[in-house]
Short mmCIF file of N, CA and C in Angstrom, two decimals:
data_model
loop_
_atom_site.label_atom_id
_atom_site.label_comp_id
_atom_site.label_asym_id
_atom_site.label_seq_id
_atom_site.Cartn_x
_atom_site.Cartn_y
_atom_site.Cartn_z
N UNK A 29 29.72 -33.34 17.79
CA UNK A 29 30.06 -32.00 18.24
C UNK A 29 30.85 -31.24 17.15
N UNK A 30 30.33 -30.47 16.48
CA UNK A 30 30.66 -29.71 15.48
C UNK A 30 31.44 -28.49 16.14
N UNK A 31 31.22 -28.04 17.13
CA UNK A 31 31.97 -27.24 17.75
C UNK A 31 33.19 -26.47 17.83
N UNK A 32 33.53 -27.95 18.35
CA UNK A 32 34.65 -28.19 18.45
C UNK A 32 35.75 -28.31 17.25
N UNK A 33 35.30 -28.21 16.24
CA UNK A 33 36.05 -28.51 14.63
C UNK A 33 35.66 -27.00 13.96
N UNK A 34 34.37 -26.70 14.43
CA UNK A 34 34.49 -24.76 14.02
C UNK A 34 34.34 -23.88 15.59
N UNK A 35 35.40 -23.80 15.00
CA UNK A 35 36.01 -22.67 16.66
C UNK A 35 37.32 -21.23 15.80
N UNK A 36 36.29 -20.52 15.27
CA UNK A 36 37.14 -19.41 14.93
C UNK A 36 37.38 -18.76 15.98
N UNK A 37 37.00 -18.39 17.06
CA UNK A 37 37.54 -17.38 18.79
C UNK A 37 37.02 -17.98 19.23
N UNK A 38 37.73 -18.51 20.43
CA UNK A 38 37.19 -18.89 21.72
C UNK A 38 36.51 -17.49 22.15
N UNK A 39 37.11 -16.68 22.21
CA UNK A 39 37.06 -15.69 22.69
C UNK A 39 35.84 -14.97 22.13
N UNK A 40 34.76 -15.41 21.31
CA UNK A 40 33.77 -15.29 20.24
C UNK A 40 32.44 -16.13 20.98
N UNK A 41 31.59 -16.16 21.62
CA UNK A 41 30.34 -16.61 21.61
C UNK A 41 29.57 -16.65 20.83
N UNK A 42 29.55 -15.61 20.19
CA UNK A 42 28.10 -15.37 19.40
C UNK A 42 28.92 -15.41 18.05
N UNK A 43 29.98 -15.54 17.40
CA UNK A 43 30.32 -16.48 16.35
C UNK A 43 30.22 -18.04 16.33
N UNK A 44 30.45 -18.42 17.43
CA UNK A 44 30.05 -19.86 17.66
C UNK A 44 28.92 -20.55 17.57
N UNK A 45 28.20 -19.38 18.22
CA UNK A 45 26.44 -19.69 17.74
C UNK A 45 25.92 -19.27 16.92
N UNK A 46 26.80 -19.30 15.86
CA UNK A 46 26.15 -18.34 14.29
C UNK A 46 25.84 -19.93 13.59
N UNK A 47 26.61 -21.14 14.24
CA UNK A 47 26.83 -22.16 13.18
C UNK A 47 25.86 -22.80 13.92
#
């Protein structure tokens, strides 16, 4: 779970799913 180790905003969805 890479995720969890790149988490610039929670508050960010669609930065999260950029990676």
């Amino acid at each position: 779970m890479v995720k969890s180790a790149v988490r610039p905003r929670m508050s960010d969805p669609a930065h999260t799913k950029h990676q």
